[in-house]
PDB file of C-alpha atoms in Angstrom:
ATOM      1  CA  MET Q   1      10.769  27.617 -20.508  1.00  0.00           C
ATOM      2  CA  ARG Q   2      12.044  30.978 -19.268  1.00  0.00           C
ATOM      3  CA  ARG Q   3       8.567  31.774 -17.910  1.00  0.00           C
ATOM      4  CA  ILE Q   4       8.340  28.387 -16.194  1.00  0.00           C
ATOM      5  CA  LEU Q   5      11.710  29.021 -14.473  1.00  0.00           C
ATOM      6  CA  MET Q   6      10.419  32.391 -13.294  1.00  0.00           C
ATOM      7  CA  LEU Q   7       7.400  30.693 -11.731  1.00  0.00           C
ATOM      8  CA  LEU Q   8       9.771  28.708  -9.471  1.00  0.00           C
ATOM      9  CA  ALA Q   9      10.654  31.924  -7.686  1.00  0.00           C
ATOM     10  CA  PHE Q  10       7.277  31.595  -5.978  1.00  0.00           C
ATOM     11  CA  VAL Q  11       8.274  28.245  -4.412  1.00  0.00           C
ATOM     12  CA  PRO Q  12      10.769  29.599  -1.834  1.00  0.00           C
ATOM     13  CA  ALA Q  13      10.488  27.093   0.978  1.00  0.00           C
ATOM     14  CA  ALA Q  14       9.696  23.462   1.524  1.00  0.00           C
ATOM     15  CA  CYS Q  15       7.043  24.223   4.045  1.00  0.00           C
ATOM     16  CA  THR Q  16       5.956  26.670   6.655  1.00  0.00           C
ATOM     17  CA  VAL Q  17       4.697  25.950  10.168  1.00  0.00           C
ATOM     18  CA  ALA Q  18       2.608  29.069  10.854  1.00  0.00           C
ATOM     19  CA  LEU Q  19       0.106  29.688  13.586  1.00  0.00           C
ATOM     20  CA  ASP Q  20      -3.039  31.554  12.605  1.00  0.00           C
ATOM     21  CA  GLN Q  21      -4.132  33.488  15.615  1.00  0.00           C
ATOM     22  CA  ASN Q  22      -7.684  33.705  14.362  1.00  0.00           C
ATOM     23  CA  VAL Q  23      -8.222  29.950  14.177  1.00  0.00           C
ATOM     24  CA  GLN Q  24      -9.110  28.034  17.322  1.00  0.00           C
ATOM     25  CA  THR Q  25      -8.452  24.363  17.876  1.00  0.00           C
ATOM     26  CA  ALA Q  26      -9.322  22.178  20.814  1.00  0.00           C
ATOM     27  CA  PRO Q  27      -6.268  21.375  22.963  1.00  0.00           C
ATOM     28  CA  PRO Q  28      -5.792  18.075  24.721  1.00  0.00           C
ATOM     29  CA  PRO Q  29      -7.381  17.994  28.208  1.00  0.00           C
ATOM     30  CA  GLU Q  30      -3.994  18.248  29.987  1.00  0.00           C
ATOM     31  CA  ALA Q  31      -2.900  21.332  28.027  1.00  0.00           C
ATOM     32  CA  VAL Q  32      -1.813  24.449  29.896  1.00  0.00           C
ATOM     33  CA  ALA Q  33      -0.965  27.966  28.763  1.00  0.00           C
ATOM     34  CA  VAL Q  34       1.985  28.010  26.377  1.00  0.00           C
ATOM     35  CA  ARG Q  35       5.027  29.519  28.042  1.00  0.00           C
ATOM     36  CA  GLY Q  36       7.229  29.994  25.009  1.00  0.00           C
ATOM     37  CA  VAL Q  37      10.937  29.166  24.787  1.00  0.00           C
ATOM     38  CA  SER Q  38      13.817  31.525  25.536  1.00  0.00           C
ATOM     39  CA  LEU Q  39      16.714  32.418  23.285  1.00  0.00           C
ATOM     40  CA  ALA Q  40      18.958  30.417  25.595  1.00  0.00           C
ATOM     41  CA  GLU Q  41      16.714  27.346  25.167  1.00  0.00           C
ATOM     42  CA  PHE Q  42      16.695  27.886  21.406  1.00  0.00           C
ATOM     43  CA  SER Q  43      20.530  27.845  21.386  1.00  0.00           C
ATOM     44  CA  ARG Q  44      20.554  24.756  23.570  1.00  0.00           C
ATOM     45  CA  VAL Q  45      18.181  22.864  21.255  1.00  0.00           C
ATOM     46  CA  GLN Q  46      20.048  24.027  18.191  1.00  0.00           C
ATOM     47  CA  ARG Q  47      23.302  22.690  19.520  1.00  0.00           C
ATOM     48  CA  GLN Q  48      21.687  19.317  20.047  1.00  0.00           C
ATOM     49  CA  VAL Q  49      19.574  18.999  16.908  1.00  0.00           C
ATOM     50  CA  GLU Q  50      21.824  20.544  14.251  1.00  0.00           C
ATOM     51  CA  PRO Q  51      24.717  17.983  14.385  1.00  0.00           C
ATOM     52  CA  VAL Q  52      22.240  15.081  14.465  1.00  0.00           C
ATOM     53  CA  ALA Q  53      20.344  16.450  11.452  1.00  0.00           C
ATOM     54  CA  GLU Q  54      23.614  16.965   9.585  1.00  0.00           C
ATOM     55  CA  ARG Q  55      24.677  13.407  10.383  1.00  0.00           C
ATOM     56  CA  GLU Q  56      21.364  12.002   9.207  1.00  0.00           C
ATOM     57  CA  CYS Q  57      21.640  14.120   6.083  1.00  0.00           C
ATOM     58  CA  ARG Q  58      25.074  12.799   5.213  1.00  0.00           C
ATOM     59  CA  THR Q  59      24.040   9.213   5.958  1.00  0.00           C
ATOM     60  CA  ARG Q  60      20.871   9.313   3.915  1.00  0.00           C
ATOM     61  CA  THR Q  61      21.899  11.461   0.954  1.00  0.00           C
ATOM     62  CA  SER Q  62      24.607  11.844  -1.633  1.00  0.00           C
ATOM     63  CA  GLY Q  63      25.752  15.201  -3.007  1.00  0.00           C
ATOM     64  CA  LEU Q  64      23.351  17.235  -0.917  1.00  0.00           C
ATOM     65  CA  ASP Q  65      24.617  20.206   1.161  1.00  0.00           C
ATOM     66  CA  CYS Q  66      24.195  19.077   4.760  1.00  0.00           C
ATOM     67  CA  ASP Q  67      25.637  22.157   6.480  1.00  0.00           C
ATOM     68  CA  PHE Q  68      22.479  23.467   8.185  1.00  0.00           C
ATOM     69  CA  LEU Q  69      22.120  27.081   9.243  1.00  0.00           C
ATOM     70  CA  VAL Q  70      19.547  27.416  11.985  1.00  0.00           C
ATOM     71  CA  ARG Q  71      18.573  31.034  12.594  1.00  0.00           C
ATOM     72  CA  ILE Q  72      16.079  33.380  14.143  1.00  0.00           C
ATOM     73  CA  GLU Q  73      14.368  35.953  11.883  1.00  0.00           C
ATOM     74  CA  PRO Q  74      15.594  39.390  13.136  1.00  0.00           C
ATOM     75  CA  ASP Q  75      12.286  41.151  12.437  1.00  0.00           C
ATOM     76  CA  PRO Q  76      10.417  41.056  15.800  1.00  0.00           C
ATOM     77  CA  ASN Q  77       7.102  41.715  14.047  1.00  0.00           C
ATOM     78  CA  ALA Q  78       7.311  38.780  11.645  1.00  0.00           C
ATOM     79  CA  PRO Q  79       4.296  36.467  12.212  1.00  0.00           C
ATOM     80  CA  PRO Q  80       4.703  33.104  14.006  1.00  0.00           C
ATOM     81  CA  ASN Q  81       6.422  30.829  11.523  1.00  0.00           C
ATOM     82  CA  ALA Q  82       9.151  28.263  10.975  1.00  0.00           C
ATOM     83  CA  TYR Q  83      10.358  27.155   7.580  1.00  0.00           C
ATOM     84  CA  GLN Q  84      13.181  25.568   5.588  1.00  0.00           C
ATOM     85  CA  SER Q  85      14.779  27.251   2.596  1.00  0.00           C
ATOM     86  CA  LEU Q  86      18.055  27.472   0.702  1.00  0.00           C
ATOM     87  CA  ASN Q  87      20.358  30.480   0.602  1.00  0.00           C
ATOM     88  CA  LYS Q  88      21.873  31.717  -2.673  1.00  0.00           C
ATOM     89  CA  ASN Q  89      24.742  29.194  -2.306  1.00  0.00           C
ATOM     90  CA  GLY Q  90      22.366  26.264  -1.792  1.00  0.00           C
ATOM     91  CA  ARG Q  91      22.983  25.975   1.933  1.00  0.00           C
ATOM     92  CA  PRO Q  92      19.945  24.705   3.844  1.00  0.00           C
ATOM     93  CA  VAL Q  93      18.500  27.293   6.239  1.00  0.00           C
ATOM     94  CA  ILE Q  94      15.948  26.724   8.982  1.00  0.00           C
ATOM     95  CA  THR Q  95      14.315  29.913  10.151  1.00  0.00           C
ATOM     96  CA  PHE Q  96      12.199  30.624  13.223  1.00  0.00           C
ATOM     97  CA  THR Q  97      10.486  33.955  13.846  1.00  0.00           C
ATOM     98  CA  LYS Q  98      10.649  35.367  17.375  1.00  0.00           C
ATOM     99  CA  ARG Q  99       6.875  35.203  17.701  1.00  0.00           C
ATOM    100  CA  MET Q 100       7.025  31.537  16.766  1.00  0.00           C
ATOM    101  CA  LEU Q 101       9.249  30.861  19.771  1.00  0.00           C
ATOM    102  CA  GLY Q 102       6.514  32.354  21.892  1.00  0.00           C
ATOM    103  CA  GLN Q 103       4.056  29.722  20.595  1.00  0.00           C
ATOM    104  CA  ILE Q 104       6.256  26.693  21.453  1.00  0.00           C
ATOM    105  CA  ASP Q 105       5.758  25.286  24.928  1.00  0.00           C
ATOM    106  CA  ASN Q 106       9.000  23.446  25.658  1.00  0.00           C
ATOM    107  CA  GLN Q 107      12.310  22.270  24.308  1.00  0.00           C
ATOM    108  CA  ASP Q 108      10.879  18.945  23.107  1.00  0.00           C
ATOM    109  CA  GLU Q 109       8.380  20.784  20.881  1.00  0.00           C
ATOM    110  CA  LEU Q 110      11.140  23.069  19.593  1.00  0.00           C
ATOM    111  CA  ALA Q 111      13.351  20.111  18.790  1.00  0.00           C
ATOM    112  CA  PHE Q 112      10.412  18.431  17.004  1.00  0.00           C
ATOM    113  CA  VAL Q 113       9.691  21.454  14.804  1.00  0.00           C
ATOM    114  CA  MET Q 114      13.380  22.028  14.078  1.00  0.00           C
ATOM    115  CA  SER Q 115      13.864  18.370  13.167  1.00  0.00           C
ATOM    116  CA  HIS Q 116      10.760  18.409  10.953  1.00  0.00           C
ATOM    117  CA  GLU Q 117      12.173  21.316   8.947  1.00  0.00           C
ATOM    118  CA  ALA Q 118      15.585  19.583   8.660  1.00  0.00           C
ATOM    119  CA  ALA Q 119      13.817  16.485   7.390  1.00  0.00           C
ATOM    120  CA  HIS Q 120      12.355  18.497   4.502  1.00  0.00           C
ATOM    121  CA  HIS Q 121      15.836  19.200   3.280  1.00  0.00           C
ATOM    122  CA  ILE Q 122      17.095  15.661   3.811  1.00  0.00           C
ATOM    123  CA  ARG Q 123      14.144  14.358   1.808  1.00  0.00           C
ATOM    124  CA  ASN Q 124      15.003  16.928  -0.895  1.00  0.00           C
ATOM    125  CA  HIS Q 125      11.449  18.276  -0.907  1.00  0.00           C
ATOM    126  CA  LEU Q 126      12.325  21.689  -2.411  1.00  0.00           C
ATOM    127  CA  ALA Q 127      13.876  20.095  -5.501  1.00  0.00           C
ATOM    128  CA  ARG Q 128      11.020  17.619  -5.840  1.00  0.00           C
ATOM    129  CA  GLN Q 129       8.459  20.448  -5.455  1.00  0.00           C
ATOM    130  CA  ARG Q 130      10.163  22.447  -8.209  1.00  0.00           C
ATOM    131  CA  LYS Q 131      10.205  19.419 -10.457  1.00  0.00           C
ATOM    132  CA  ASN Q 132       6.479  18.900  -9.915  1.00  0.00           C
ATOM    133  CA  ALA Q 133       5.833  22.571 -10.614  1.00  0.00           C
ATOM    134  CA  ILE Q 134       7.725  22.438 -13.895  1.00  0.00           C
ATOM    135  CA  SER Q 135       5.891  19.262 -14.950  1.00  0.00           C
ATOM    136  CA  GLY Q 136       2.529  20.835 -14.155  1.00  0.00           C
ATOM    137  CA  ALA Q 137       3.328  24.027 -16.040  1.00  0.00           C
ATOM    138  CA  ILE Q 138       4.550  22.134 -19.118  1.00  0.00           C
ATOM    139  CA  ILE Q 139       1.502  19.841 -19.169  1.00  0.00           C
ATOM    140  CA  LEU Q 140      -1.184  22.484 -18.808  1.00  0.00           C
ATOM    141  CA  GLY Q 141       0.688  24.945 -20.994  1.00  0.00           C
ATOM    142  CA  GLY Q 142       0.958  22.247 -23.710  1.00  0.00           C
ATOM    143  CA  LEU Q 143      -2.766  21.452 -23.489  1.00  0.00           C
ATOM    144  CA  ALA Q 144      -3.619  25.106 -23.823  1.00  0.00           C
ATOM    145  CA  THR Q 145      -1.390  25.330 -26.900  1.00  0.00           C
ATOM    146  CA  LEU Q 146      -3.017  22.272 -28.504  1.00  0.00           C
ATOM    147  CA  ALA Q 147      -6.440  23.771 -27.787  1.00  0.00           C
ATOM    148  CA  GLY Q 148      -5.473  26.867 -29.816  1.00  0.00           C
ATOM    149  CA  GLY Q 149      -5.175  29.217 -26.875  1.00  0.00           C
ATOM    150  CA  THR Q 150      -3.619  32.636 -27.170  1.00  0.00           C
ATOM    151  CA  ALA Q 151      -0.255  33.448 -25.629  1.00  0.00           C
ATOM    152  CA  ALA Q 152      -2.098  34.843 -22.585  1.00  0.00           C
ATOM    153  CA  ASP Q 153      -4.133  31.613 -22.288  1.00  0.00           C
ATOM    154  CA  VAL Q 154      -0.988  29.511 -22.390  1.00  0.00           C
ATOM    155  CA  ALA Q 155       0.684  31.701 -19.788  1.00  0.00           C
ATOM    156  CA  ASN Q 156      -2.297  31.420 -17.474  1.00  0.00           C
ATOM    157  CA  ALA Q 157      -2.375  27.657 -17.959  1.00  0.00           C
ATOM    158  CA  GLN Q 158       1.320  27.512 -17.070  1.00  0.00           C
ATOM    159  CA  ASP Q 159       0.630  29.526 -13.865  1.00  0.00           C
ATOM    160  CA  VAL Q 160      -2.128  27.120 -12.859  1.00  0.00           C
ATOM    161  CA  GLY Q 161      -0.113  24.061 -13.787  1.00  0.00           C
ATOM    162  CA  ALA Q 162       2.861  25.169 -11.775  1.00  0.00           C
ATOM    163  CA  ALA Q 163       0.666  25.883  -8.728  1.00  0.00           C
ATOM    164  CA  VAL Q 164      -1.112  22.524  -8.963  1.00  0.00           C
ATOM    165  CA  GLY Q 165       2.127  20.674  -9.589  1.00  0.00           C
ATOM    166  CA  ALA Q 166       3.811  22.273  -6.556  1.00  0.00           C
ATOM    167  CA  ARG Q 167       0.882  21.382  -4.305  1.00  0.00           C
ATOM    168  CA  GLY Q 168       0.266  17.916  -5.745  1.00  0.00           C
ATOM    169  CA  TYR Q 169       2.444  16.003  -3.285  1.00  0.00           C
ATOM    170  CA  SER Q 170       2.892  18.580  -0.562  1.00  0.00           C
ATOM    171  CA  LYS Q 171       0.820  16.620   1.928  1.00  0.00           C
ATOM    172  CA  ASP Q 172       2.959  13.536   1.348  1.00  0.00           C
ATOM    173  CA  PHE Q 173       6.076  15.679   1.876  1.00  0.00           C
ATOM    174  CA  GLU Q 174       4.753  16.862   5.262  1.00  0.00           C
ATOM    175  CA  LEU Q 175       4.118  13.303   6.421  1.00  0.00           C
ATOM    176  CA  GLU Q 176       7.559  12.236   5.250  1.00  0.00           C
ATOM    177  CA  ALA Q 177       9.079  15.105   7.217  1.00  0.00           C
ATOM    178  CA  ASP Q 178       6.998  14.230  10.254  1.00  0.00           C
ATOM    179  CA  GLU Q 179       8.274  10.663  10.157  1.00  0.00           C
ATOM    180  CA  LEU Q 180      11.952  11.453   9.736  1.00  0.00           C
ATOM    181  CA  GLY Q 181      11.671  14.474  12.075  1.00  0.00           C
ATOM    182  CA  THR Q 182      10.437  12.149  14.785  1.00  0.00           C
ATOM    183  CA  ILE Q 183      13.574  10.047  14.455  1.00  0.00           C
ATOM    184  CA  ILE Q 184      15.885  13.066  14.426  1.00  0.00           C
ATOM    185  CA  THR Q 185      14.114  14.475  17.536  1.00  0.00           C
ATOM    186  CA  HIS Q 186      14.780  11.230  19.438  1.00  0.00           C
ATOM    187  CA  ARG Q 187      18.410  10.930  18.318  1.00  0.00           C
ATOM    188  CA  ALA Q 188      19.030  14.504  19.412  1.00  0.00           C
ATOM    189  CA  GLY Q 189      17.953  13.563  22.935  1.00  0.00           C
ATOM    190  CA  TYR Q 190      14.412  14.871  22.986  1.00  0.00           C
ATOM    191  CA  LYS Q 191      11.036  13.193  23.220  1.00  0.00           C
ATOM    192  CA  PRO Q 192       8.922  13.211  20.074  1.00  0.00           C
ATOM    193  CA  SER Q 193       5.974  11.996  22.158  1.00  0.00           C
ATOM    194  CA  VAL Q 194       6.121  15.385  23.904  1.00  0.00           C
ATOM    195  CA  GLY Q 195       7.020  17.326  20.777  1.00  0.00           C
ATOM    196  CA  VAL Q 196       4.010  16.069  18.874  1.00  0.00           C
ATOM    197  CA  GLN Q 197       1.750  17.913  21.334  1.00  0.00           C
ATOM    198  CA  PHE Q 198       2.525  20.990  19.224  1.00  0.00           C
ATOM    199  CA  PHE Q 199       0.047  19.679  16.670  1.00  0.00           C
ATOM    200  CA  TYR Q 200      -2.789  20.051  19.159  1.00  0.00           C
ATOM    201  CA  ARG Q 201      -2.359  23.791  19.034  1.00  0.00           C
ATOM    202  CA  LEU Q 202      -1.591  24.082  15.327  1.00  0.00           C
ATOM    203  CA  PRO Q 203      -4.741  25.089  13.400  1.00  0.00           C
ATOM    204  CA  ASP Q 204      -6.072  22.044  11.634  1.00  0.00           C
ATOM    205  CA  PRO Q 205      -6.163  22.651   7.843  1.00  0.00           C
ATOM    206  CA  GLY Q 206      -8.518  19.709   7.339  1.00  0.00           C
ATOM    207  CA  ASP Q 207      -8.388  17.519   4.224  1.00  0.00           C
ATOM    208  CA  ARG Q 208      -8.642  20.268   1.585  1.00  0.00           C
ATOM    209  CA  PHE Q 209      -8.175  19.611  -2.121  1.00  0.00           C
ATOM    210  CA  LEU Q 210      -4.694  20.887  -3.033  1.00  0.00           C
ATOM    211  CA  GLY Q 211      -4.109  21.946   0.541  1.00  0.00           C
ATOM    212  CA  SER Q 212      -0.461  22.265   1.500  1.00  0.00           C
ATOM    213  CA  HIS Q 213      -0.680  20.317   4.787  1.00  0.00           C
ATOM    214  CA  PRO Q 214      -2.489  17.116   5.818  1.00  0.00           C
ATOM    215  CA  PRO Q 215      -5.020  17.085   8.665  1.00  0.00           C
ATOM    216  CA  ASN Q 216      -3.450  17.279  12.098  1.00  0.00           C
ATOM    217  CA  PRO Q 217      -4.871  13.890  13.255  1.00  0.00           C
ATOM    218  CA  GLU Q 218      -3.173  12.236  10.315  1.00  0.00           C
ATOM    219  CA  ARG Q 219       0.129  13.822  11.227  1.00  0.00           C
ATOM    220  CA  ILE Q 220      -0.212  12.800  14.854  1.00  0.00           C
ATOM    221  CA  LYS Q 221      -0.965   9.259  13.718  1.00  0.00           C
ATOM    222  CA  VAL Q 222       2.221   9.101  11.618  1.00  0.00           C
ATOM    223  CA  VAL Q 223       4.367  10.446  14.473  1.00  0.00           C
ATOM    224  CA  ASN Q 224       2.893   7.975  17.005  1.00  0.00           C
ATOM    225  CA  ALA Q 225       3.292   5.052  14.568  1.00  0.00           C
ATOM    226  CA  THR Q 226       6.957   6.017  14.042  1.00  0.00           C
ATOM    227  CA  ILE Q 227       7.473   6.178  17.800  1.00  0.00           C
ATOM    228  CA  ARG Q 228       5.992   2.681  18.279  1.00  0.00           C
ATOM    229  CA  ARG Q 229       7.777   1.170  15.262  1.00  0.00           C
ATOM    230  CA  ASN Q 230      11.176   2.409  16.441  1.00  0.00           C
ATOM    231  CA  GLY Q 231      10.679   1.987  20.155  1.00  0.00           C
ATOM    232  CA  LEU Q 232      11.118   5.714  20.862  1.00  0.00           C
ATOM    233  CA  GLN Q 233       9.720   7.907  23.614  1.00  0.00           C
TER     234      GLN Q 233
END
């Protein structure tokens, strides 16, 4: 069990939204060059989204820390990324790198990404991901033991099981966060119909086995369906 708990150190964040500069995707016909968002715009969006996300968190959960910390990674060379994690006290943290801000075209897109990351915490995805990792490690480790494997075989099986378990429902988690993030974006005063345009520039991972993210068209479909179902903009 101690080894299994150590494996969880490799599951630090619910998800990452990273842009691979070497992957090209076709933008929508009306797309223009990305202008990026300023630090002042980041602060403005944060002031709008954070209290709404905290209110949604308190309404939808019980016993979960809903005091979000939204921050910018101080390292200017960190690659474009946005992700949700927990600090050592269990406080939810949403981090954007400075280069990520340069890949976001407007405040609606920023609000959408920020709301998506908040939704991961509200849906308790980190805890669910860890639970899946533990289950996978126990199952494959147990099978290796029953098969007469050596200690090294069992350890390797636990590694594989934890990785497979952690990835097993990650695509569903992303779609759940897209749906709730759409609602948070709207309630914070921004347009998810504009924010979703970010997906047209995000490299499409395709429908890979054990991939961490679903295909972009599937994500866009979920967002648009949520907009129609709730009468949003």
